[in-house]
Amino acid sequence: MNKIILEIAGSQRIDSQKDKTEMTTIGTIEETADSIIIKYTEEQEPPLTNIDVSVTLHKDEKLVEITRSGACESCLIIEKSKRNLCRYGTEYGDILMGISGHTIDSAYNGDSGRFTFNYDIDVNGAIVSHNEIKLNFRKNQE
């Protein structure tokens, strides 16, 4: 496992409204025979506990799994041209939602890279948002 500097940009469009969230953090990257795994921690304001995030990108670019653990747990599966039912944990309880994947792109050379995922979220079959996540990373030289 190598330490990386990770820049995350997430955007969400609901009807005509658009929201964007950005953060920079330290994480780790691990490469297996068939996937690349990035792990990092999202720090929360007290009294909430931190959230550990794992992003697993299959090298064939057909599937991404985003797992969040901590006070609220979830597992989102983004798969090209497929809809998956996923559980998303909130402090008020779990929500079952559909995740319809559109694009999964990656560029990785061992020292740096970028991943981009586009997907829609639906609840009870009705689209509630169009989403994009961009992960840019480079090995931490420290």
Tab-separated table of N, CA and C in Angstrom:
chain	number	residue	atom	x	y	z
A	1	MET	N	0.835	-1.179	0.000
A	1	MET	CA	0.000	0.000	0.000
A	1	MET	C	0.879	1.242	0.000
A	2	ASN	N	0.537	2.174	-0.868
A	2	ASN	CA	1.268	3.428	-0.956
A	2	ASN	C	0.390	4.574	-0.475
A	3	LYS	N	1.004	5.546	0.193
A	3	LYS	CA	0.264	6.737	0.600
A	3	LYS	C	0.103	7.660	-0.603
A	4	ILE	N	-1.076	8.298	-0.674
A	4	ILE	CA	-1.365	9.209	-1.780
A	4	ILE	C	-1.993	10.494	-1.246
A	5	ILE	N	-1.876	11.543	-2.046
A	5	ILE	CA	-2.624	12.769	-1.835
A	5	ILE	C	-3.805	12.684	-2.787
A	6	LEU	N	-4.993	12.844	-2.246
A	6	LEU	CA	-6.221	12.587	-2.983
A	6	LEU	C	-7.074	13.844	-3.034
A	7	GLU	N	-7.451	14.244	-4.242
A	7	GLU	CA	-8.369	15.367	-4.438
A	7	GLU	C	-9.674	14.795	-4.960
A	8	ILE	N	-10.767	15.085	-4.245
A	8	ILE	CA	-12.068	14.534	-4.583
A	8	ILE	C	-13.011	15.678	-4.922
A	9	ALA	N	-13.685	15.574	-6.057
A	9	ALA	CA	-14.705	16.553	-6.445
A	9	ALA	C	-15.965	15.783	-6.802
A	10	GLY	N	-17.031	16.092	-6.111
A	10	GLY	CA	-18.308	15.452	-6.388
A	10	GLY	C	-19.328	16.496	-6.782
A	11	SER	N	-20.086	16.219	-7.833
A	11	SER	CA	-21.142	17.144	-8.229
A	11	SER	C	-22.450	16.377	-8.326
A	12	GLN	N	-23.517	17.107	-8.047
A	12	GLN	CA	-24.847	16.524	-8.021
A	12	GLN	C	-25.801	17.523	-8.663
A	13	ARG	N	-26.600	17.031	-9.604
A	13	ARG	CA	-27.590	17.891	-10.251
A	13	ARG	C	-28.976	17.327	-9.978
A	14	ILE	N	-29.806	18.192	-9.409
A	14	ILE	CA	-31.196	17.847	-9.128
A	14	ILE	C	-32.040	18.871	-9.867
A	15	ASP	N	-32.775	18.422	-10.882
A	15	ASP	CA	-33.522	19.327	-11.761
A	15	ASP	C	-32.551	20.357	-12.326
A	16	SER	N	-32.762	21.637	-12.084
A	16	SER	CA	-31.859	22.663	-12.625
A	16	SER	C	-30.837	23.132	-11.591
A	17	GLN	N	-30.867	22.573	-10.388
A	17	GLN	CA	-29.927	22.979	-9.342
A	17	GLN	C	-28.708	22.068	-9.343
A	18	LYS	N	-27.537	22.683	-9.163
A	18	LYS	CA	-26.288	21.918	-9.148
A	18	LYS	C	-25.519	22.238	-7.877
A	19	ASP	N	-24.939	21.210	-7.276
A	19	ASP	CA	-24.168	21.356	-6.048
A	19	ASP	C	-22.832	20.662	-6.254
A	20	LYS	N	-21.768	21.245	-5.697
A	20	LYS	CA	-20.439	20.663	-5.853
A	20	LYS	C	-19.737	20.635	-4.501
A	21	THR	N	-19.064	19.529	-4.217
A	21	THR	CA	-18.294	19.368	-2.989
A	21	THR	C	-16.878	18.980	-3.363
A	22	GLU	N	-15.894	19.609	-2.714
A	22	GLU	CA	-14.492	19.286	-2.980
A	22	GLU	C	-13.745	19.085	-1.669
A	23	MET	N	-12.782	18.184	-1.681
A	23	MET	CA	-11.913	17.996	-0.516
A	23	MET	C	-10.586	17.410	-0.964
A	24	THR	N	-9.560	17.682	-0.173
A	24	THR	CA	-8.227	17.113	-0.381
A	24	THR	C	-7.847	16.399	0.906
A	25	THR	N	-7.329	15.189	0.772
A	25	THR	CA	-6.993	14.401	1.946
A	25	THR	C	-5.836	13.454	1.624
A	26	ILE	N	-5.368	12.769	2.637
A	26	ILE	CA	-4.338	11.735	2.480
A	26	ILE	C	-5.043	10.384	2.515
A	27	GLY	N	-4.604	9.473	1.687
A	27	GLY	CA	-5.183	8.137	1.661
A	27	GLY	C	-4.145	7.110	1.281
A	28	THR	N	-4.614	5.938	0.931
A	28	THR	CA	-3.721	4.875	0.472
A	28	THR	C	-4.265	4.304	-0.826
A	29	ILE	N	-3.368	3.716	-1.602
A	29	ILE	CA	-3.765	3.033	-2.829
A	29	ILE	C	-3.099	1.666	-2.858
A	30	GLU	N	-3.849	0.696	-3.314
A	30	GLU	CA	-3.348	-0.672	-3.414
A	30	GLU	C	-3.809	-1.240	-4.752
A	31	GLU	N	-2.925	-1.937	-5.422
A	31	GLU	CA	-3.265	-2.539	-6.702
A	31	GLU	C	-3.251	-4.057	-6.559
A	32	THR	N	-4.339	-4.686	-7.019
A	32	THR	CA	-4.404	-6.144	-7.045
A	32	THR	C	-4.418	-6.583	-8.506
A	33	ALA	N	-4.563	-7.857	-8.736
A	33	ALA	CA	-4.549	-8.362	-10.107
A	33	ALA	C	-5.667	-7.772	-10.947
A	34	ASP	N	-6.847	-7.546	-10.338
A	34	ASP	CA	-7.992	-7.085	-11.127
A	34	ASP	C	-8.589	-5.747	-10.699
A	35	SER	N	-8.021	-5.111	-9.657
A	35	SER	CA	-8.620	-3.853	-9.206
A	35	SER	C	-7.598	-2.910	-8.575
A	36	ILE	N	-8.037	-1.670	-8.418
A	36	ILE	CA	-7.275	-0.631	-7.729
A	36	ILE	C	-8.150	-0.166	-6.573
A	37	ILE	N	-7.576	-0.145	-5.361
A	37	ILE	CA	-8.348	0.179	-4.165
A	37	ILE	C	-7.768	1.435	-3.517
A	38	ILE	N	-8.604	2.453	-3.382
A	38	ILE	CA	-8.220	3.692	-2.704
A	38	ILE	C	-8.991	3.748	-1.396
A	39	LYS	N	-8.284	4.066	-0.300
A	39	LYS	CA	-8.920	4.202	1.010
A	39	LYS	C	-8.554	5.551	1.603
A	40	TYR	N	-9.539	6.169	2.268
A	40	TYR	CA	-9.307	7.440	2.948
A	40	TYR	C	-10.352	7.616	4.036
A	41	THR	N	-10.162	8.630	4.878
A	41	THR	CA	-11.083	8.907	5.969
A	41	THR	C	-11.677	10.288	5.786
A	42	GLU	N	-12.999	10.373	5.914
A	42	GLU	CA	-13.692	11.660	5.911
A	42	GLU	C	-13.870	12.082	7.366
A	43	GLU	N	-13.216	13.169	7.747
A	43	GLU	CA	-13.342	13.651	9.113
A	43	GLU	C	-14.657	14.402	9.270
A	44	GLN	N	-15.318	14.160	10.402
A	44	GLN	CA	-16.615	14.757	10.689
A	44	GLN	C	-16.500	15.703	11.888
A	45	GLU	N	-17.411	16.644	11.960
A	45	GLU	CA	-17.476	17.538	13.105
A	45	GLU	C	-17.987	16.758	14.317
A	46	PRO	N	-17.384	16.956	15.505
A	46	PRO	CA	-17.919	16.291	16.698
A	46	PRO	C	-19.360	16.723	16.934
A	47	PRO	N	-20.200	15.886	17.394
A	47	PRO	CA	-19.944	14.583	18.023
A	47	PRO	C	-19.957	13.415	17.037
A	48	LEU	N	-20.069	13.683	15.721
A	48	LEU	CA	-20.080	12.602	14.735
A	48	LEU	C	-18.712	11.929	14.661
A	49	THR	N	-18.708	10.643	14.329
A	49	THR	CA	-17.451	9.921	14.184
A	49	THR	C	-17.018	9.938	12.721
A	50	ASN	N	-15.719	9.788	12.500
A	50	ASN	CA	-15.166	9.800	11.143
A	50	ASN	C	-15.720	8.639	10.323
A	51	ILE	N	-15.690	8.821	9.003
A	51	ILE	CA	-16.191	7.803	8.078
A	51	ILE	C	-15.021	7.281	7.246
A	52	ASP	N	-14.825	5.975	7.263
A	52	ASP	CA	-13.789	5.345	6.444
A	52	ASP	C	-14.399	4.986	5.102
A	53	VAL	N	-13.702	5.369	4.020
A	53	VAL	CA	-14.206	5.153	2.667
A	53	VAL	C	-13.224	4.279	1.897
A	54	SER	N	-13.766	3.322	1.163
A	54	SER	CA	-12.968	2.470	0.282
A	54	SER	C	-13.594	2.526	-1.108
A	55	VAL	N	-12.784	2.873	-2.114
A	55	VAL	CA	-13.232	2.929	-3.505
A	55	VAL	C	-12.472	1.852	-4.271
A	56	THR	N	-13.196	0.864	-4.785
A	56	THR	CA	-12.573	-0.231	-5.531
A	56	THR	C	-12.981	-0.110	-6.992
A	57	LEU	N	-12.013	0.128	-7.857
A	57	LEU	CA	-12.242	0.237	-9.298
A	57	LEU	C	-11.716	-1.025	-9.962
A	58	HIS	N	-12.595	-1.733	-10.652
A	58	HIS	CA	-12.149	-2.901	-11.407
A	58	HIS	C	-11.404	-2.405	-12.646
A	59	LYS	N	-10.279	-3.021	-12.943
A	59	LYS	CA	-9.411	-2.546	-14.027
A	59	LYS	C	-10.077	-2.576	-15.395
A	60	ASP	N	-11.121	-3.386	-15.567
A	60	ASP	CA	-11.825	-3.405	-16.847
A	60	ASP	C	-12.784	-2.216	-17.001
A	61	GLU	N	-12.846	-1.352	-15.971
A	61	GLU	CA	-13.660	-0.131	-15.961
A	61	GLU	C	-15.150	-0.407	-16.112
A	62	LYS	N	-15.597	-1.573	-15.690
A	62	LYS	CA	-17.019	-1.892	-15.764
A	62	LYS	C	-17.733	-1.693	-14.435
A	63	LEU	N	-16.976	-1.654	-13.315
A	63	LEU	CA	-17.604	-1.608	-12.008
A	63	LEU	C	-16.749	-0.851	-11.006
A	64	VAL	N	-17.418	-0.037	-10.177
A	64	VAL	CA	-16.795	0.653	-9.056
A	64	VAL	C	-17.650	0.380	-7.829
A	65	GLU	N	-17.001	0.057	-6.720
A	65	GLU	CA	-17.714	-0.154	-5.467
A	65	GLU	C	-17.198	0.866	-4.453
A	66	ILE	N	-18.121	1.653	-3.885
A	66	ILE	CA	-17.763	2.661	-2.883
A	66	ILE	C	-18.403	2.236	-1.569
A	67	THR	N	-17.566	1.896	-0.599
A	67	THR	CA	-18.031	1.437	0.699
A	67	THR	C	-17.676	2.477	1.748
A	68	ARG	N	-18.649	2.850	2.565
A	68	ARG	CA	-18.453	3.806	3.652
A	68	ARG	C	-18.791	3.104	4.957
A	69	SER	N	-17.901	3.225	5.960
A	69	SER	CA	-18.173	2.612	7.255
A	69	SER	C	-17.881	3.625	8.356
A	70	GLY	N	-18.583	3.467	9.453
A	70	GLY	CA	-18.505	4.394	10.574
A	70	GLY	C	-19.898	4.554	11.140
A	71	ALA	N	-20.238	5.771	11.549
A	71	ALA	CA	-21.563	6.022	12.114
A	71	ALA	C	-22.657	5.686	11.111
A	72	CYS	N	-22.441	5.997	9.850
A	72	CYS	CA	-23.393	5.689	8.775
A	72	CYS	C	-22.675	4.830	7.744
A	73	GLU	N	-23.262	3.693	7.420
A	73	GLU	CA	-22.615	2.769	6.495
A	73	GLU	C	-23.397	2.672	5.198
A	74	SER	N	-22.659	2.469	4.106
A	74	SER	CA	-23.304	2.295	2.814
A	74	SER	C	-22.376	1.555	1.871
A	75	CYS	N	-22.962	1.026	0.824
A	75	CYS	CA	-22.204	0.382	-0.242
A	75	CYS	C	-22.895	0.727	-1.554
A	76	LEU	N	-22.235	1.538	-2.375
A	76	LEU	CA	-22.771	1.908	-3.676
A	76	LEU	C	-22.016	1.138	-4.743
A	77	ILE	N	-22.750	0.541	-5.657
A	77	ILE	CA	-22.131	-0.170	-6.775
A	77	ILE	C	-22.502	0.577	-8.048
A	78	ILE	N	-21.475	1.093	-8.710
A	78	ILE	CA	-21.659	1.809	-9.974
A	78	ILE	C	-21.153	0.881	-11.063
A	79	GLU	N	-22.067	0.468	-11.932
A	79	GLU	CA	-21.735	-0.475	-12.991
A	79	GLU	C	-22.224	0.104	-14.309
A	80	LYS	N	-21.353	0.131	-15.302
A	80	LYS	CA	-21.715	0.702	-16.599
A	80	LYS	C	-22.983	0.067	-17.148
A	81	SER	N	-23.917	0.924	-17.539
A	81	SER	CA	-25.151	0.504	-18.213
A	81	SER	C	-25.987	-0.480	-17.412
A	82	LYS	N	-25.878	-0.434	-16.070
A	82	LYS	CA	-26.673	-1.313	-15.225
A	82	LYS	C	-27.218	-0.517	-14.045
A	83	ARG	N	-28.327	-0.994	-13.510
A	83	ARG	CA	-28.918	-0.418	-12.303
A	83	ARG	C	-28.758	-1.418	-11.173
A	84	ASN	N	-28.210	-0.968	-10.048
A	84	ASN	CA	-28.049	-1.800	-8.866
A	84	ASN	C	-28.799	-1.171	-7.701
A	85	LEU	N	-29.451	-1.993	-6.898
A	85	LEU	CA	-30.071	-1.513	-5.667
A	85	LEU	C	-29.006	-1.483	-4.580
A	86	CYS	N	-28.874	-0.347	-3.908
A	86	CYS	CA	-27.839	-0.168	-2.901
A	86	CYS	C	-28.429	0.426	-1.636
A	87	ARG	N	-27.807	0.106	-0.524
A	87	ARG	CA	-28.219	0.630	0.776
A	87	ARG	C	-27.326	1.813	1.130
A	88	TYR	N	-27.962	2.924	1.498
A	88	TYR	CA	-27.219	4.121	1.892
A	88	TYR	C	-27.647	4.489	3.305
A	89	GLY	N	-26.696	4.448	4.229
A	89	GLY	CA	-26.995	4.715	5.628
A	89	GLY	C	-26.963	6.196	5.956
A	90	THR	N	-27.937	6.648	6.729
A	90	THR	CA	-27.961	8.017	7.248
A	90	THR	C	-28.142	7.927	8.760
A	91	GLU	N	-28.000	9.034	9.447
A	91	GLU	CA	-28.181	9.022	10.892
A	91	GLU	C	-29.636	8.762	11.275
A	92	TYR	N	-30.553	8.848	10.314
A	92	TYR	CA	-31.969	8.617	10.571
A	92	TYR	C	-32.431	7.230	10.122
A	93	GLY	N	-31.549	6.466	9.499
A	93	GLY	CA	-31.895	5.131	9.019
A	93	GLY	C	-31.388	4.907	7.605
A	94	ASP	N	-31.583	3.707	7.116
A	94	ASP	CA	-31.097	3.336	5.788
A	94	ASP	C	-32.101	3.695	4.706
A	95	ILE	N	-31.582	4.012	3.529
A	95	ILE	CA	-32.382	4.281	2.343
A	95	ILE	C	-31.966	3.269	1.282
A	96	LEU	N	-32.942	2.642	0.638
A	96	LEU	CA	-32.669	1.741	-0.475
A	96	LEU	C	-32.867	2.540	-1.752
A	97	MET	N	-31.825	2.607	-2.569
A	97	MET	CA	-31.918	3.408	-3.786
A	97	MET	C	-31.263	2.688	-4.950
A	98	GLY	N	-31.676	3.070	-6.141
A	98	GLY	CA	-31.098	2.517	-7.357
A	98	GLY	C	-29.938	3.376	-7.821
A	99	ILE	N	-28.868	2.729	-8.255
A	99	ILE	CA	-27.698	3.418	-8.803
A	99	ILE	C	-27.536	2.937	-10.237
A	100	SER	N	-27.724	3.857	-11.199
A	100	SER	CA	-27.583	3.522	-12.622
A	100	SER	C	-26.287	4.132	-13.136
A	101	GLY	N	-25.328	3.286	-13.449
A	101	GLY	CA	-24.018	3.755	-13.906
A	101	GLY	C	-24.033	4.152	-15.364
A	102	HIS	N	-23.289	5.201	-15.670
A	102	HIS	CA	-23.160	5.658	-17.057
A	102	HIS	C	-21.733	5.483	-17.547
A	103	THR	N	-20.802	6.233	-16.964
A	103	THR	CA	-19.420	6.117	-17.418
A	103	THR	C	-18.491	5.860	-16.238
A	104	ILE	N	-17.453	5.115	-16.514
A	104	ILE	CA	-16.359	4.874	-15.571
A	104	ILE	C	-15.088	5.035	-16.381
A	105	ASP	N	-14.312	6.050	-16.068
A	105	ASP	CA	-13.054	6.303	-16.780
A	105	ASP	C	-11.903	6.341	-15.792
A	106	SER	N	-10.755	5.853	-16.223
A	106	SER	CA	-9.582	5.894	-15.356
A	106	SER	C	-8.322	6.086	-16.179
A	107	ALA	N	-7.355	6.697	-15.537
A	107	ALA	CA	-5.999	6.825	-16.072
A	107	ALA	C	-5.082	6.660	-14.874
A	108	TYR	N	-4.242	5.646	-14.907
A	108	TYR	CA	-3.388	5.328	-13.756
A	108	TYR	C	-2.039	4.859	-14.264
A	109	ASN	N	-0.969	5.487	-13.760
A	109	ASN	CA	0.363	5.104	-14.212
A	109	ASN	C	1.269	4.608	-13.092
A	110	GLY	N	0.713	4.360	-11.913
A	110	GLY	CA	1.508	3.874	-10.789
A	110	GLY	C	1.895	4.980	-9.824
A	111	ASP	N	2.188	6.183	-10.317
A	111	ASP	CA	2.555	7.311	-9.455
A	111	ASP	C	1.415	8.305	-9.279
A	112	SER	N	0.520	8.351	-10.256
A	112	SER	CA	-0.608	9.283	-10.186
A	112	SER	C	-1.735	8.759	-11.063
A	113	GLY	N	-2.868	9.424	-10.960
A	113	GLY	CA	-3.978	8.997	-11.792
A	113	GLY	C	-5.235	9.780	-11.508
A	114	ARG	N	-6.286	9.408	-12.237
A	114	ARG	CA	-7.592	10.019	-12.039
A	114	ARG	C	-8.657	8.986	-12.375
A	115	PHE	N	-9.742	9.040	-11.612
A	115	PHE	CA	-10.916	8.216	-11.858
A	115	PHE	C	-12.102	9.154	-11.959
A	116	THR	N	-13.011	8.879	-12.879
A	116	THR	CA	-14.251	9.650	-13.012
A	116	THR	C	-15.408	8.669	-13.155
A	117	PHE	N	-16.464	8.886	-12.343
A	117	PHE	CA	-17.646	8.035	-12.369
A	117	PHE	C	-18.873	8.920	-12.540
A	118	ASN	N	-19.771	8.553	-13.450
A	118	ASN	CA	-21.049	9.247	-13.644
A	118	ASN	C	-22.172	8.250	-13.412
A	119	TYR	N	-23.173	8.672	-12.637
A	119	TYR	CA	-24.277	7.780	-12.327
A	119	TYR	C	-25.506	8.581	-11.895
A	120	ASP	N	-26.668	7.941	-11.977
A	120	ASP	CA	-27.919	8.517	-11.504
A	120	ASP	C	-28.356	7.777	-10.256
A	121	ILE	N	-29.048	8.497	-9.384
A	121	ILE	CA	-29.653	7.888	-8.201
A	121	ILE	C	-31.164	7.985	-8.348
A	122	ASP	N	-31.849	6.860	-8.081
A	122	ASP	CA	-33.306	6.891	-8.080
A	122	ASP	C	-33.826	6.299	-6.776
A	123	VAL	N	-34.976	6.786	-6.367
A	123	VAL	CA	-35.682	6.252	-5.208
A	123	VAL	C	-37.086	5.913	-5.684
A	124	ASN	N	-37.509	4.674	-5.442
A	124	ASN	CA	-38.806	4.182	-5.932
A	124	ASN	C	-38.934	4.353	-7.444
A	125	GLY	N	-37.841	4.212	-8.163
A	125	GLY	CA	-37.856	4.275	-9.620
A	125	GLY	C	-37.809	5.665	-10.207
A	126	ALA	N	-37.914	6.705	-9.386
A	126	ALA	CA	-37.875	8.087	-9.884
A	126	ALA	C	-36.480	8.667	-9.693
A	127	ILE	N	-35.894	9.181	-10.762
A	127	ILE	CA	-34.544	9.761	-10.690
A	127	ILE	C	-34.569	10.975	-9.764
A	128	VAL	N	-33.660	10.970	-8.789
A	128	VAL	CA	-33.589	12.109	-7.874
A	128	VAL	C	-32.350	12.968	-8.113
A	129	SER	N	-31.284	12.380	-8.711
A	129	SER	CA	-30.101	13.198	-8.995
A	129	SER	C	-29.196	12.534	-10.024
A	130	HIS	N	-28.450	13.391	-10.724
A	130	HIS	CA	-27.400	12.978	-11.654
A	130	HIS	C	-26.089	13.345	-10.959
A	131	ASN	N	-25.148	12.413	-10.902
A	131	ASN	CA	-23.949	12.589	-10.075
A	131	ASN	C	-22.671	12.311	-10.846
A	132	GLU	N	-21.610	12.977	-10.397
A	132	GLU	CA	-20.280	12.723	-10.943
A	132	GLU	C	-19.278	12.819	-9.802
A	133	ILE	N	-18.350	11.869	-9.759
A	133	ILE	CA	-17.252	11.888	-8.798
A	133	ILE	C	-15.954	11.862	-9.582
A	134	LYS	N	-15.049	12.788	-9.229
A	134	LYS	CA	-13.709	12.813	-9.816
A	134	LYS	C	-12.696	12.637	-8.699
A	135	LEU	N	-11.824	11.635	-8.850
A	135	LEU	CA	-10.739	11.397	-7.907
A	135	LEU	C	-9.431	11.617	-8.647
A	136	ASN	N	-8.642	12.581	-8.200
A	136	ASN	CA	-7.299	12.791	-8.729
A	136	ASN	C	-6.323	12.477	-7.608
A	137	PHE	N	-5.259	11.742	-7.910
A	137	PHE	CA	-4.338	11.366	-6.858
A	137	PHE	C	-2.912	11.284	-7.371
A	138	ARG	N	-1.995	11.420	-6.421
A	138	ARG	CA	-0.568	11.251	-6.710
A	138	ARG	C	0.086	10.692	-5.454
A	139	LYS	N	1.152	9.954	-5.651
A	139	LYS	CA	1.856	9.374	-4.511
A	139	LYS	C	2.399	10.490	-3.637
A	140	ASN	N	2.281	10.279	-2.325
A	140	ASN	CA	2.799	11.231	-1.356
A	140	ASN	C	4.301	10.996	-1.242
A	141	GLN	N	5.068	12.027	-1.468
A	141	GLN	CA	6.537	11.889	-1.462
A	141	GLN	C	7.155	11.935	-0.083
A	142	GLU	N	6.350	12.120	0.974
A	142	GLU	CA	6.887	12.184	2.340
A	142	GLU	C	7.221	10.820	2.872
